[in-house]
Coordinates of C-alpha atoms in Angstrom, one line a residue:
X575 CA 63.2 -81.1 -13.7
X576 CA 65.1 -82.4 -16.7
X577 CA 62.4 -83.0 -19.2
X578 CA 64.7 -84.6 -21.8
X579 CA 68.1 -85.1 -23.1
X580 CA 67.7 -82.8 -26.0
X581 CA 69.6 -83.3 -29.3
X582 CA 69.3 -79.9 -30.9
X583 CA 69.8 -81.5 -34.3
X584 CA 66.7 -83.5 -34.3
X585 CA 63.8 -85.0 -32.3
X586 CA 64.2 -86.5 -29.0
X587 CA 64.5 -90.3 -28.8
X588 CA 62.8 -91.7 -25.7
X589 CA 63.3 -95.1 -24.2
X590 CA 60.4 -97.5 -24.3
X591 CA 60.7 -97.8 -20.5
X592 CA 60.7 -94.2 -19.2
X593 CA 62.6 -93.5 -16.1
X594 CA 61.0 -92.3 -12.8
X595 CA 62.3 -88.8 -13.4
X596 CA 60.5 -88.6 -16.8
X597 CA 57.3 -90.0 -15.3
X598 CA 57.4 -87.4 -12.5
X599 CA 58.1 -84.7 -15.1
X600 CA 55.1 -85.8 -17.1
X601 CA 52.9 -85.6 -13.9
X602 CA 54.1 -82.0 -13.2
X603 CA 53.7 -80.6 -16.7
X604 CA 51.3 -82.7 -18.8
X605 CA 48.6 -83.5 -16.3
X606 CA 48.3 -80.3 -14.3
X607 CA 45.2 -79.0 -16.2
X608 CA 43.1 -82.2 -16.3
X609 CA 44.4 -83.1 -12.8
X610 CA 42.7 -80.1 -11.2
X611 CA 39.3 -80.7 -12.9
X612 CA 37.9 -82.5 -9.9
X613 CA 37.9 -79.1 -8.1
X614 CA 34.9 -77.9 -10.1
X615 CA 33.7 -80.5 -12.7
X616 CA 31.2 -82.4 -10.4
X617 CA 30.1 -79.3 -8.6
X618 CA 29.2 -77.5 -11.9
X619 CA 27.7 -80.6 -13.4
X620 CA 25.2 -81.3 -10.6
X621 CA 24.5 -77.8 -9.2
X622 CA 21.9 -77.1 -11.9
X623 CA 19.4 -79.6 -10.4
X624 CA 16.7 -78.1 -8.2
X625 CA 16.4 -81.3 -6.2
X626 CA 19.4 -83.6 -6.3
X627 CA 18.4 -87.3 -6.2
X628 CA 20.5 -90.5 -6.5
X629 CA 19.4 -91.0 -10.1
X630 CA 20.9 -87.6 -11.1
X631 CA 24.2 -88.4 -9.2
X632 CA 24.6 -91.9 -10.7
X633 CA 23.6 -90.8 -14.2
X634 CA 25.9 -87.8 -14.3
X635 CA 28.8 -89.7 -12.8
X636 CA 28.4 -92.6 -15.2
X637 CA 28.3 -90.2 -18.1
X638 CA 31.4 -88.4 -16.8
X639 CA 33.3 -91.7 -16.3
X640 CA 32.6 -93.0 -19.8
X641 CA 33.4 -89.6 -21.4
X642 CA 36.7 -89.7 -19.6
X643 CA 37.4 -93.2 -20.9
X644 CA 36.4 -92.5 -24.5
X645 CA 37.7 -89.0 -25.0
X646 CA 40.9 -89.1 -22.9
X647 CA 41.9 -92.7 -22.7
X648 CA 40.8 -94.0 -26.1
X649 CA 41.0 -90.9 -28.3
X650 CA 44.0 -89.0 -27.0
X651 CA 46.2 -91.5 -25.0
X652 CA 45.7 -94.4 -27.4
X653 CA 44.9 -92.9 -30.8
X654 CA 45.9 -89.2 -31.2
X655 CA 49.3 -89.7 -29.6
X656 CA 50.2 -91.9 -32.7
X657 CA 49.8 -88.8 -34.9
X658 CA 53.2 -87.4 -34.1
X659 CA 55.2 -85.1 -36.3
X660 CA 58.7 -86.6 -35.9
X661 CA 58.1 -87.0 -32.2
X662 CA 56.2 -83.7 -31.7
X663 CA 52.5 -83.1 -31.0
X664 CA 50.0 -80.3 -30.8
X665 CA 47.5 -78.8 -33.2
X666 CA 50.0 -77.0 -35.4
X667 CA 52.3 -80.0 -35.7
X668 CA 49.2 -82.1 -36.6
X669 CA 48.1 -79.4 -39.1
X670 CA 51.5 -79.6 -40.9
X671 CA 51.2 -83.4 -41.1
X672 CA 47.6 -83.0 -42.5
X673 CA 48.4 -80.5 -45.2
X674 CA 51.6 -82.2 -46.3
X675 CA 51.1 -83.1 -50.0
X676 CA 47.9 -81.0 -50.3
X677 CA 47.5 -77.9 -52.5
X678 CA 45.0 -75.3 -53.4
X679 CA 41.6 -74.9 -51.7
X680 CA 41.8 -78.2 -49.8
X681 CA 45.1 -77.3 -48.2
X682 CA 43.7 -73.8 -47.2
X683 CA 40.6 -75.4 -45.6
X684 CA 42.6 -77.7 -43.4
X685 CA 45.1 -74.9 -42.6
X686 CA 42.2 -72.8 -41.4
X687 CA 41.0 -75.8 -39.3
X688 CA 44.4 -76.0 -37.6
X689 CA 44.6 -72.2 -37.1
X690 CA 41.1 -72.2 -35.5
X691 CA 42.2 -74.9 -33.0
X692 CA 45.4 -73.0 -32.2
X693 CA 43.5 -69.7 -31.8
X694 CA 41.0 -71.3 -29.4
X695 CA 44.0 -72.7 -27.4
X696 CA 44.8 -69.1 -26.5
X697 CA 41.2 -68.8 -25.1
X698 CA 42.0 -71.8 -23.0
X699 CA 45.3 -70.3 -21.9
X700 CA 43.4 -67.3 -20.6
X701 CA 40.6 -69.1 -18.8
X702 CA 42.6 -72.0 -17.2
X703 CA 44.7 -69.9 -14.8
X704 CA 41.6 -67.9 -13.8
X705 CA 39.2 -70.8 -13.2
X706 CA 41.9 -73.1 -11.6
X707 CA 43.2 -70.6 -9.1
X708 CA 39.7 -69.3 -8.3
X709 CA 38.4 -72.8 -7.6
X710 CA 41.3 -73.6 -5.3
X711 CA 41.1 -70.3 -3.3
X712 CA 37.3 -70.8 -3.0
X713 CA 38.1 -73.7 -0.6
X714 CA 38.7 -71.1 2.1
X715 CA 35.0 -70.4 2.1
X716 CA 34.4 -73.9 3.3
X717 CA 36.6 -73.1 6.3
X718 CA 34.6 -70.0 7.0
X719 CA 32.3 -67.7 5.0
X720 CA 34.1 -64.8 6.6
X721 CA 36.9 -65.3 4.0
X722 CA 34.5 -65.1 1.0
X723 CA 35.4 -61.5 0.3
X724 CA 39.1 -62.4 0.2
X725 CA 38.7 -65.0 -2.6
X726 CA 39.2 -62.6 -5.6
X727 CA 42.0 -60.5 -4.0
X728 CA 43.9 -63.6 -3.0
X729 CA 43.4 -65.1 -6.5
X730 CA 44.8 -61.9 -8.0
X731 CA 47.9 -62.0 -5.7
X732 CA 48.6 -65.7 -6.6
X733 CA 48.2 -65.0 -10.3
X734 CA 50.4 -61.9 -10.2
X735 CA 53.1 -63.9 -8.6
X736 CA 52.7 -66.7 -11.2
X737 CA 53.1 -64.4 -14.2
X738 CA 55.9 -62.4 -12.5
X739 CA 58.2 -65.4 -12.3
X740 CA 57.6 -66.5 -15.9
X741 CA 60.8 -64.7 -17.0
X742 CA 62.8 -66.9 -14.7
X743 CA 61.7 -70.1 -16.5
X744 CA 60.3 -73.2 -15.0
X745 CA 63.6 -74.8 -14.2
X746 CA 63.8 -73.7 -10.6
X747 CA 60.1 -74.6 -9.9
X748 CA 60.1 -77.6 -12.2
X749 CA 61.9 -79.8 -9.6
X750 CA 58.9 -79.4 -7.3
X751 CA 56.2 -79.9 -10.0
X752 CA 56.4 -83.7 -10.2
X753 CA 56.5 -84.5 -6.5
X754 CA 53.6 -82.0 -5.8
X755 CA 51.4 -83.5 -8.5
X756 CA 52.3 -87.0 -7.3
X757 CA 51.1 -86.0 -3.8
X758 CA 48.0 -84.4 -5.4
X759 CA 46.9 -87.5 -7.3
X760 CA 47.6 -89.8 -4.3
X761 CA 45.5 -87.4 -2.2
X762 CA 42.7 -87.5 -4.7
X763 CA 42.8 -91.3 -4.6
X764 CA 42.9 -91.7 -0.8
X765 CA 40.0 -89.2 -0.2
X766 CA 38.0 -91.0 -3.0
X767 CA 38.6 -94.4 -1.5
X768 CA 37.6 -93.2 2.0
X769 CA 34.3 -91.8 0.7
X770 CA 33.6 -94.8 -1.6
X771 CA 34.1 -97.2 1.3
X772 CA 31.5 -95.3 3.3
X773 CA 28.9 -95.4 0.4
X774 CA 29.9 -98.3 -1.9
X775 CA 26.6 -98.0 -3.8
X776 CA 28.2 -95.3 -5.9
X777 CA 30.2 -98.0 -7.8
X778 CA 27.0 -98.8 -9.7
X779 CA 27.8 -95.8 -11.8
X780 CA 30.5 -97.8 -13.5
X781 CA 27.8 -99.6 -15.4
X782 CA 27.1 -97.6 -18.7
X783 CA 23.4 -98.5 -18.3
X784 CA 23.1 -95.6 -15.9
X785 CA 24.5 -93.2 -18.5
X786 CA 22.3 -94.7 -21.3
X787 CA 19.1 -94.5 -19.1
X788 CA 20.0 -91.0 -18.0
X789 CA 20.2 -89.9 -21.7
X790 CA 17.0 -91.8 -22.6
X791 CA 15.0 -90.2 -19.8
X792 CA 15.9 -86.6 -20.7
X793 CA 18.0 -86.4 -23.9
X794 CA 17.7 -82.6 -24.3
X795 CA 18.6 -82.0 -20.6
X796 CA 21.6 -84.3 -20.9
X797 CA 22.7 -82.5 -24.1
X798 CA 22.7 -79.2 -22.2
X799 CA 24.5 -80.9 -19.3
X800 CA 27.4 -82.0 -21.6
X801 CA 28.6 -78.4 -21.5
X802 CA 29.4 -78.9 -17.8
X803 CA 30.5 -82.5 -17.8
X804 CA 33.1 -81.7 -20.5
X805 CA 35.0 -79.8 -17.7
X806 CA 36.2 -83.3 -16.6
X807 CA 38.2 -83.7 -19.9
X808 CA 39.7 -80.2 -20.1
X809 CA 43.5 -80.6 -20.4
X810 CA 43.3 -83.6 -22.7
X811 CA 44.9 -81.6 -25.5
X812 CA 48.0 -81.0 -23.2
X813 CA 48.7 -84.7 -23.4
X814 CA 49.3 -84.3 -27.2
X815 CA 51.0 -80.9 -27.0
X816 CA 53.6 -82.1 -24.6
X817 CA 54.4 -85.5 -26.3
X818 CA 57.6 -84.1 -27.7
X819 CA 58.8 -83.2 -24.2
X820 CA 58.3 -86.6 -22.5
X821 CA 57.5 -89.2 -25.2
X822 CA 54.5 -91.3 -25.8
X823 CA 55.4 -94.2 -23.3
X824 CA 55.8 -91.8 -20.3
X825 CA 52.5 -90.0 -21.0
X826 CA 50.6 -93.3 -21.4
X827 CA 52.2 -94.9 -18.3
X828 CA 51.5 -91.8 -16.1
X829 CA 47.9 -91.7 -17.3
X830 CA 47.0 -95.3 -16.8
X831 CA 49.2 -95.9 -13.8
X832 CA 48.3 -92.9 -11.6
X833 CA 46.4 -90.0 -13.1
X834 CA 43.3 -91.9 -14.4
X835 CA 42.9 -93.9 -11.2
X836 CA 43.3 -90.8 -9.1
X837 CA 40.7 -88.8 -11.1
X838 CA 38.2 -91.6 -11.2
X839 CA 38.5 -92.3 -7.4
X840 CA 38.0 -88.6 -6.7
X841 CA 34.9 -88.3 -8.9
X842 CA 33.4 -91.4 -7.4
X843 CA 34.3 -90.2 -3.9
X844 CA 32.5 -86.9 -4.5
X845 CA 29.5 -88.9 -5.9
X846 CA 29.5 -91.1 -2.7
X847 CA 29.6 -88.0 -0.5
X848 CA 26.6 -86.5 -2.4
X849 CA 24.6 -89.8 -2.2
X850 CA 25.1 -89.6 1.6
X851 CA 24.6 -85.9 1.9
X852 CA 23.2 -84.0 -1.1
X853 CA 23.8 -80.6 0.7
X854 CA 27.5 -81.1 0.1
X855 CA 26.9 -79.9 -3.5
X856 CA 28.0 -76.5 -2.4
X857 CA 31.6 -77.8 -2.7
X858 CA 31.8 -81.6 -2.9
X859 CA 35.6 -81.7 -3.5
X860 CA 36.7 -79.9 -0.3
X861 CA 33.9 -81.5 1.8
X862 CA 35.4 -84.9 1.0
X863 CA 38.2 -84.1 3.3
X864 CA 37.9 -84.4 7.1
X865 CA 37.7 -81.1 9.0
X866 CA 41.4 -81.3 10.1
X867 CA 42.6 -81.8 6.6
X868 CA 40.7 -79.0 5.0
X869 CA 43.3 -76.3 5.3
X870 CA 46.2 -78.5 4.0
X871 CA 43.9 -79.6 1.1
X872 CA 43.3 -75.9 0.2
X873 CA 47.1 -75.3 0.2
X874 CA 47.8 -78.4 -1.9
X875 CA 45.0 -77.5 -4.3
X876 CA 46.4 -74.0 -4.7
X877 CA 49.8 -75.4 -5.5
X878 CA 48.3 -77.8 -8.0
X879 CA 46.3 -75.1 -9.8
X880 CA 49.5 -72.9 -10.0
X881 CA 51.2 -75.9 -11.7
X882 CA 48.2 -76.3 -14.0
X883 CA 48.3 -72.6 -14.9
X884 CA 52.0 -72.7 -15.4
X885 CA 51.7 -75.6 -17.9
X886 CA 49.1 -73.8 -20.0
X887 CA 51.0 -70.6 -20.0
X888 CA 54.1 -72.5 -21.2
X889 CA 51.9 -74.1 -23.9
X890 CA 50.9 -70.6 -25.1
X891 CA 54.6 -69.7 -25.4
X892 CA 55.3 -72.9 -27.4
X893 CA 52.4 -72.6 -29.8
X894 CA 53.3 -68.9 -30.4
X895 CA 56.9 -69.9 -31.3
X896 CA 55.6 -72.5 -33.7
X897 CA 53.2 -70.0 -35.3
X898 CA 56.1 -67.5 -35.7
X899 CA 58.4 -70.1 -37.3
X900 CA 55.6 -71.4 -39.6
X901 CA 54.8 -67.9 -40.8
X902 CA 51.5 -67.4 -39.2
X903 CA 52.6 -64.8 -36.6
X904 CA 55.1 -61.8 -36.7
X905 CA 58.5 -62.2 -35.3
X906 CA 58.6 -61.9 -31.5
X907 CA 61.3 -61.7 -28.8
X908 CA 61.9 -65.3 -27.6
X909 CA 64.0 -65.6 -24.5
X910 CA 65.5 -69.0 -23.5
X911 CA 65.4 -69.5 -19.8
X912 CA 67.5 -72.6 -19.6
X913 CA 70.9 -73.4 -21.1
X914 CA 70.2 -77.2 -21.0
X915 CA 66.5 -77.4 -21.8
X916 CA 65.7 -76.0 -25.3
X917 CA 62.0 -76.1 -24.7
X918 CA 62.0 -73.6 -21.8
X919 CA 61.2 -70.3 -23.4
X920 CA 59.7 -67.0 -22.3
X921 CA 57.8 -64.5 -24.6
X922 CA 57.4 -61.1 -22.7
X923 CA 54.6 -59.8 -24.9
X924 CA 52.5 -63.0 -24.7
X925 CA 53.1 -63.2 -20.9
X926 CA 51.9 -59.6 -20.5
X927 CA 48.8 -59.9 -22.6
X928 CA 47.8 -63.2 -20.9
X929 CA 48.3 -61.6 -17.5
X930 CA 46.1 -58.6 -18.2
X931 CA 43.4 -60.9 -19.8
X932 CA 43.4 -63.3 -16.8
X933 CA 43.1 -60.4 -14.2
X934 CA 40.1 -59.0 -16.2
X935 CA 38.5 -62.5 -16.1
X936 CA 38.9 -62.9 -12.4
X937 CA 37.6 -59.5 -11.5
X938 CA 34.8 -59.6 -14.1
X939 CA 33.5 -63.1 -13.4
X940 CA 34.4 -63.4 -9.7
X941 CA 33.8 -67.1 -9.2
X942 CA 34.7 -70.4 -10.9
X943 CA 31.0 -71.3 -11.3
X944 CA 30.4 -68.3 -13.6
X945 CA 33.7 -68.8 -15.4
X946 CA 32.9 -72.4 -16.1
X947 CA 30.3 -71.3 -18.7
X948 CA 33.1 -69.8 -20.7
X949 CA 35.6 -72.7 -20.3
X950 CA 34.2 -75.5 -22.4
X951 CA 33.8 -73.6 -25.6
X952 CA 37.6 -73.2 -26.2
X953 CA 38.5 -76.7 -25.1
X954 CA 35.8 -78.5 -27.2
X955 CA 36.6 -76.3 -30.2
X956 CA 40.3 -77.3 -30.2
X957 CA 39.3 -81.0 -29.6
X958 CA 36.9 -80.8 -32.6
X959 CA 39.6 -79.4 -34.9
X960 CA 42.1 -82.1 -33.7
X961 CA 39.5 -84.8 -34.8
X962 CA 39.0 -83.2 -38.2
X963 CA 42.8 -83.0 -38.9
X964 CA 43.3 -86.6 -37.6
X965 CA 41.2 -87.9 -40.5
X966 CA 44.0 -86.9 -42.9
X967 CA 46.8 -88.3 -40.8
X968 CA 46.0 -91.5 -38.8
X969 CA 44.4 -93.6 -41.6
X970 CA 46.9 -92.4 -44.2
X971 CA 49.2 -95.4 -44.3
X972 CA 46.6 -98.0 -43.5
X973 CA 44.6 -100.3 -45.7
X974 CA 41.7 -102.7 -45.6
X975 CA 40.3 -103.5 -42.1
X976 CA 42.8 -101.4 -40.3
X977 CA 41.8 -98.3 -42.3
X978 CA 38.1 -99.1 -41.8
X979 CA 38.7 -99.3 -38.0
X980 CA 40.5 -96.0 -38.0
X981 CA 37.7 -94.3 -39.9
X982 CA 35.1 -95.8 -37.5
X983 CA 37.0 -94.6 -34.4
X984 CA 37.6 -91.1 -35.8
X985 CA 34.0 -90.8 -36.9
X986 CA 32.9 -91.7 -33.3
X987 CA 35.3 -89.2 -31.8
X988 CA 34.0 -86.6 -34.3
X989 CA 30.4 -87.2 -33.4
X990 CA 31.2 -86.9 -29.6
X991 CA 33.3 -83.7 -30.3
X992 CA 30.4 -82.2 -32.3
X993 CA 28.0 -82.9 -29.5
X994 CA 30.3 -81.4 -26.8
X995 CA 31.0 -78.3 -28.9
X996 CA 27.4 -77.8 -29.8
X997 CA 26.4 -78.0 -26.1
X998 CA 29.0 -75.5 -25.2
X999 CA 28.0 -73.2 -28.1
X1000 CA 24.5 -72.8 -26.5
X1001 CA 26.3 -71.0 -23.6
X1002 CA 27.6 -68.4 -26.0
X1003 CA 25.8 -65.5 -24.2
X1004 CA 26.6 -66.9 -20.7
X1005 CA 30.4 -66.6 -21.2
X1006 CA 31.2 -68.6 -24.3
X1007 CA 31.5 -65.3 -26.2
X1008 CA 34.8 -64.7 -24.4
X1009 CA 36.9 -67.6 -25.8
X1010 CA 35.1 -67.1 -29.1
X1011 CA 36.1 -63.4 -29.2
X1012 CA 39.7 -64.3 -28.3
X1013 CA 39.8 -67.1 -30.9
X1014 CA 38.3 -65.0 -33.7
X1015 CA 40.7 -62.1 -32.9
X1016 CA 43.8 -64.4 -33.0
X1017 CA 42.5 -66.2 -36.1
X1018 CA 42.0 -62.8 -37.9
X1019 CA 45.5 -61.8 -37.0
X1020 CA 47.1 -65.0 -38.2
X1021 CA 45.3 -64.9 -41.5
X1022 CA 46.1 -61.3 -42.0
X1023 CA 49.8 -62.0 -41.3
X1024 CA 50.0 -65.0 -43.6
X1025 CA 48.2 -63.4 -46.5
X1026 CA 50.0 -60.1 -46.0
X1027 CA 53.4 -61.9 -46.1
X1028 CA 52.3 -63.5 -49.4
X1029 CA 51.3 -60.2 -50.9
X1030 CA 54.6 -58.6 -49.7
X1031 CA 56.6 -61.4 -51.3
X1032 CA 54.6 -61.0 -54.6
X1033 CA 55.3 -57.3 -54.5
X1034 CA 59.0 -57.7 -53.8
X1035 CA 59.4 -60.4 -56.5
X1036 CA 57.5 -58.4 -59.1
X1037 CA 60.0 -57.1 -61.7
X1038 CA 63.1 -58.2 -59.8
X1039 CA 66.1 -59.4 -61.8
X1040 CA 67.3 -63.0 -61.4
X1041 CA 70.1 -63.0 -58.9
X1042 CA 72.7 -65.1 -60.8
X1043 CA 72.4 -63.0 -63.9
X1044 CA 72.7 -59.8 -62.0
X1045 CA 75.9 -61.0 -60.1
X1046 CA 77.4 -62.2 -63.4
X1047 CA 77.0 -58.7 -64.9
X1048 CA 78.6 -57.2 -61.8
X1049 CA 81.6 -59.5 -62.2
X1050 CA 81.9 -58.2 -65.8
X1051 CA 81.7 -54.5 -64.8
X1052 CA 82.7 -54.6 -61.1
X1053 CA 82.1 -51.6 -58.8
X1054 CA 84.7 -50.5 -56.3
X1055 CA 85.5 -53.5 -54.0
X1056 CA 86.1 -53.2 -50.3
X1057 CA 87.6 -55.7 -47.9
X1058 CA 85.4 -58.3 -46.1
X1059 CA 82.2 -60.3 -46.8
X1060 CA 78.7 -58.9 -47.2
X1061 CA 75.8 -61.0 -45.9
X1062 CA 72.6 -60.0 -47.7
X1063 CA 69.5 -61.3 -45.9
X1064 CA 67.0 -62.0 -48.6
X1065 CA 63.3 -62.9 -48.2
X1066 CA 63.0 -64.4 -51.7
X1067 CA 65.4 -66.9 -53.3
X1068 CA 67.0 -66.2 -56.7
X1069 CA 66.0 -62.5 -56.8
X1070 CA 68.2 -59.4 -56.2
X1071 CA 67.5 -58.2 -52.6
X1072 CA 66.6 -54.5 -52.3
X1073 CA 69.5 -54.1 -49.8
X1074 CA 72.1 -54.8 -52.5
X1075 CA 70.5 -52.3 -54.9
X1076 CA 70.4 -49.6 -52.3
X1077 CA 74.0 -50.3 -51.3
X1078 CA 75.2 -50.0 -54.9
X1079 CA 73.1 -46.9 -55.5
X1080 CA 74.1 -45.0 -52.4
X1081 CA 77.5 -46.4 -51.4
X1082 CA 78.7 -47.4 -54.9
X1083 CA 80.8 -50.3 -53.5
X1084 CA 80.7 -54.1 -53.2
X1085 CA 82.5 -56.3 -50.7
X1086 CA 85.2 -58.7 -51.9
X1087 CA 82.7 -61.6 -51.2
X1088 CA 78.9 -61.6 -51.1
X1089 CA 76.7 -64.2 -49.6
X1090 CA 72.9 -64.1 -50.2
X1091 CA 71.2 -65.8 -47.3
X1092 CA 67.5 -66.8 -47.2
X1093 CA 66.1 -68.3 -44.0
X1094 CA 63.1 -70.7 -44.3
X1095 CA 61.1 -72.8 -41.8
X1096 CA 60.3 -76.4 -42.4
X1097 CA 57.0 -78.2 -41.7
X1098 CA 58.8 -80.5 -39.3
X1099 CA 59.9 -79.7 -35.7
X1100 CA 63.7 -80.2 -36.1
X1101 CA 66.1 -80.0 -39.0
X1102 CA 69.4 -81.8 -38.4
X1103 CA 72.6 -79.7 -38.5
X1104 CA 74.0 -81.6 -41.5
X1105 CA 70.8 -80.6 -43.5
X1106 CA 70.8 -77.0 -42.3
X1107 CA 71.6 -75.3 -45.6
X1108 CA 72.1 -75.6 -49.3
X1109 CA 74.9 -73.5 -50.9
X1110 CA 75.2 -72.5 -54.6
X1111 CA 78.0 -70.6 -56.1
X1112 CA 76.8 -67.7 -58.3
X1113 CA 80.2 -66.4 -59.5
X1114 CA 83.8 -66.1 -58.5
X1115 CA 83.0 -64.0 -55.4
X1116 CA 79.3 -64.6 -54.7
X1117 CA 77.2 -67.4 -53.2
X1118 CA 73.6 -68.0 -52.4
X1119 CA 72.5 -70.1 -49.3
X1120 CA 69.1 -71.3 -48.3
X1121 CA 69.0 -72.2 -44.6
X1122 CA 66.2 -74.2 -43.0
X1123 CA 65.2 -74.6 -39.3
X1124 CA 62.3 -76.6 -37.9
X1125 CA 59.3 -75.0 -36.3
X1126 CA 60.6 -75.8 -32.8
X1127 CA 64.0 -74.4 -33.5
X1128 CA 65.2 -70.8 -33.3
X1129 CA 67.2 -69.5 -36.3
X1130 CA 70.8 -68.6 -35.3
X1131 CA 72.6 -67.0 -38.3
X1132 CA 76.1 -66.6 -36.6
X1133 CA 76.1 -70.3 -35.7
X1134 CA 75.1 -71.2 -39.3
X1135 CA 78.0 -69.1 -40.7
X1136 CA 80.4 -70.8 -38.3
X1137 CA 79.3 -74.2 -39.7
X1138 CA 79.6 -72.9 -43.3
X1139 CA 83.1 -71.6 -42.6
X1140 CA 84.3 -75.0 -41.5
X1141 CA 82.7 -76.8 -44.5
X1142 CA 83.6 -74.2 -47.1
X1143 CA 87.0 -72.6 -46.4
X1144 CA 86.9 -70.6 -49.6
X1145 CA 84.3 -68.4 -48.0
X1146 CA 85.7 -65.6 -45.8
X1147 CA 83.3 -65.8 -42.8
X1148 CA 85.5 -64.5 -40.1
X1149 CA 83.1 -62.7 -37.8
X1150 CA 85.1 -59.4 -37.7
X1151 CA 85.1 -59.4 -41.6
X1152 CA 81.3 -59.7 -41.9
X1153 CA 78.8 -57.0 -42.6
X1154 CA 75.1 -57.8 -42.6
X1155 CA 72.8 -55.9 -45.0
X1156 CA 69.1 -56.0 -44.2
X1157 CA 66.1 -54.4 -45.9
X1158 CA 63.5 -52.9 -43.5
X1159 CA 60.2 -52.5 -45.3
X1160 CA 57.7 -49.9 -44.4
X1161 CA 54.4 -51.4 -45.6
X1162 CA 52.0 -49.0 -47.3
X1163 CA 48.4 -50.0 -48.1
X1164 CA 47.1 -49.3 -51.6
X1165 CA 43.9 -47.2 -51.2
X1166 CA 42.0 -48.6 -54.3
X1167 CA 41.0 -51.8 -52.5
X1168 CA 37.8 -53.2 -51.2
X1169 CA 37.0 -52.4 -47.5
X1170 CA 37.8 -56.0 -46.4
X1171 CA 41.1 -56.2 -48.3
X1172 CA 42.2 -52.7 -47.1
X1173 CA 41.3 -53.6 -43.5
X1174 CA 43.3 -56.9 -43.7
X1175 CA 46.4 -55.3 -45.2
X1176 CA 46.2 -52.4 -42.7
X1177 CA 46.2 -54.9 -39.9
X1178 CA 49.3 -56.6 -41.5
X1179 CA 51.1 -53.3 -41.8
X1180 CA 50.4 -52.6 -38.1
X1181 CA 51.7 -56.1 -37.1
X1182 CA 54.8 -55.6 -39.3
X1183 CA 55.6 -52.3 -37.7
X1184 CA 55.4 -53.9 -34.2
X1185 CA 57.3 -57.2 -35.0
X1186 CA 60.7 -57.9 -33.5
X1187 CA 63.6 -56.8 -35.7
X1188 CA 65.4 -59.3 -37.9
X1189 CA 68.6 -58.5 -36.1
X1190 CA 67.3 -59.8 -32.8
X1191 CA 65.3 -62.6 -34.2
X1192 CA 68.2 -64.1 -36.2
X1193 CA 70.7 -63.5 -33.4
X1194 CA 72.8 -61.2 -35.6
X1195 CA 75.4 -59.0 -33.8
X1196 CA 73.8 -55.5 -34.0
X1197 CA 77.1 -53.7 -34.4
X1198 CA 77.7 -55.6 -37.7
X1199 CA 74.3 -54.6 -39.3
X1200 CA 73.5 -52.1 -42.0
X1201 CA 69.8 -51.6 -42.5
X1202 CA 68.4 -50.2 -45.7
X1203 CA 64.9 -48.7 -45.3
X1204 CA 62.4 -48.9 -48.1
X1205 CA 58.7 -48.4 -48.6
X1206 CA 56.6 -51.1 -50.2
X1207 CA 53.0 -50.9 -51.3
X1208 CA 50.7 -53.9 -51.1

């Protein structure tokens, strides 16, 4: 599957009329999560009624239908997709757009909102593979209850295989993703049409009066029920996250042309089945199929849930890379699994942690019904933070009536998201504690890393000499010169890096040329090659460069130096003439601090010790590196 023709210098430009290949790719990657919601959404929403009557079925179905229309179609597909960060989407990309131009307390508040949404996404990344695969494998119990005891073991086997092949990338499997999901949505539609034709009265649920009357008759019960109905819109955030891969036109066309009709027909088909036979509530999705088609449907559902799980795992990899580049997460090993598709990455640590967490969930909860209580909390939390950040982005360049319309729409979305989140928050002790615990842990780590980095920068900058003055003094009283060029990797611009001071102190030499390089990350996804760096000459034999990469690009220092060598021939950047000098700080925590501050800085020190080395992260040849160790108190 070729997601895109990637220009590594900038965002992808998509045609207004996406090709069939791009539409198939969008089906396979973007819609896997929401596309498998029919497996459990109706079952969980209606299973709480002691006696299932037609009023319950029509009311719940009408509410589900209009929630799908408002939250997914109107909010995400039509509105939120317009809040792109130079073609890229997702909660962190939206956060960078929202905080652009802000400062002080207001900037920090919206940053926290974005980090909360990103942290809860990890909770979703853990729960989605578990609930999706469990719900698909549970279809074998419809074939025969003798297989019930095999549901959990088979789920573990499927999940183990899924996580094991992550290191190979999605390229090999990707060619199958689109066609399988196309078959999946067509199957949903065909089964739905068949059941609707048998019981056409179910179409009355299209009338919003059923939803309104249902709410009016039992408002508190409906509020509690929202925690289950929201399962129908899980995966809506993926539409926004993957916008940069396929483009807005492809995502919209796939949704309105196939995905939405398939989902609606499936939900109404299940409703029609339940009107005719309320006992089918034990598993309305699989009981829609004729007896001869049950086993093929279980196989197809399992494949669809694997694809849905693959998509959310890849999303966890992508959001982690963005967090690393934006300075909210320590450096990690990022492996590219495709030479042609820049977006295909693999993070071994993230994959391992997700795998362990998913296995614990499957064994601990044992069924999709019990796991459903934990699912909605993470999803609705991320949706709520997206609505909050959208207030700063979507109406920004609008005036008059257009601005008023945006504010009215966003206010409506915010009210709905608050209701959905509140309903799921009531299930805190039934499973909602799980994504909350994961989210709070990730959020604490992100804040500790961000603030720890700031404290470390302050400590390193304190008392440091200005770089240009220092190099001017060295030119006046030069130490012994040795052949070649020294590249000093510096965290802070315009200050003398500790590696230079240590080199002069211990080796008492300086190379013929010295280049001080600081790598920064931009708040945009891609920085063009021609805007990659700024170079300033400090003296006859020394330069300072500031290099910038976008948050969806990986820094590659040797490639940067090749570019600089071509554009500035006076610099000797022949690879065999280069020596890289890096400072490796061992962080020590000052004891005379409050308990909270000491705990936060201790956490930062632990993360710093376990982060990936600068050599590997910046793609620097290890045999050309000289590391200078130092201890730094914060």
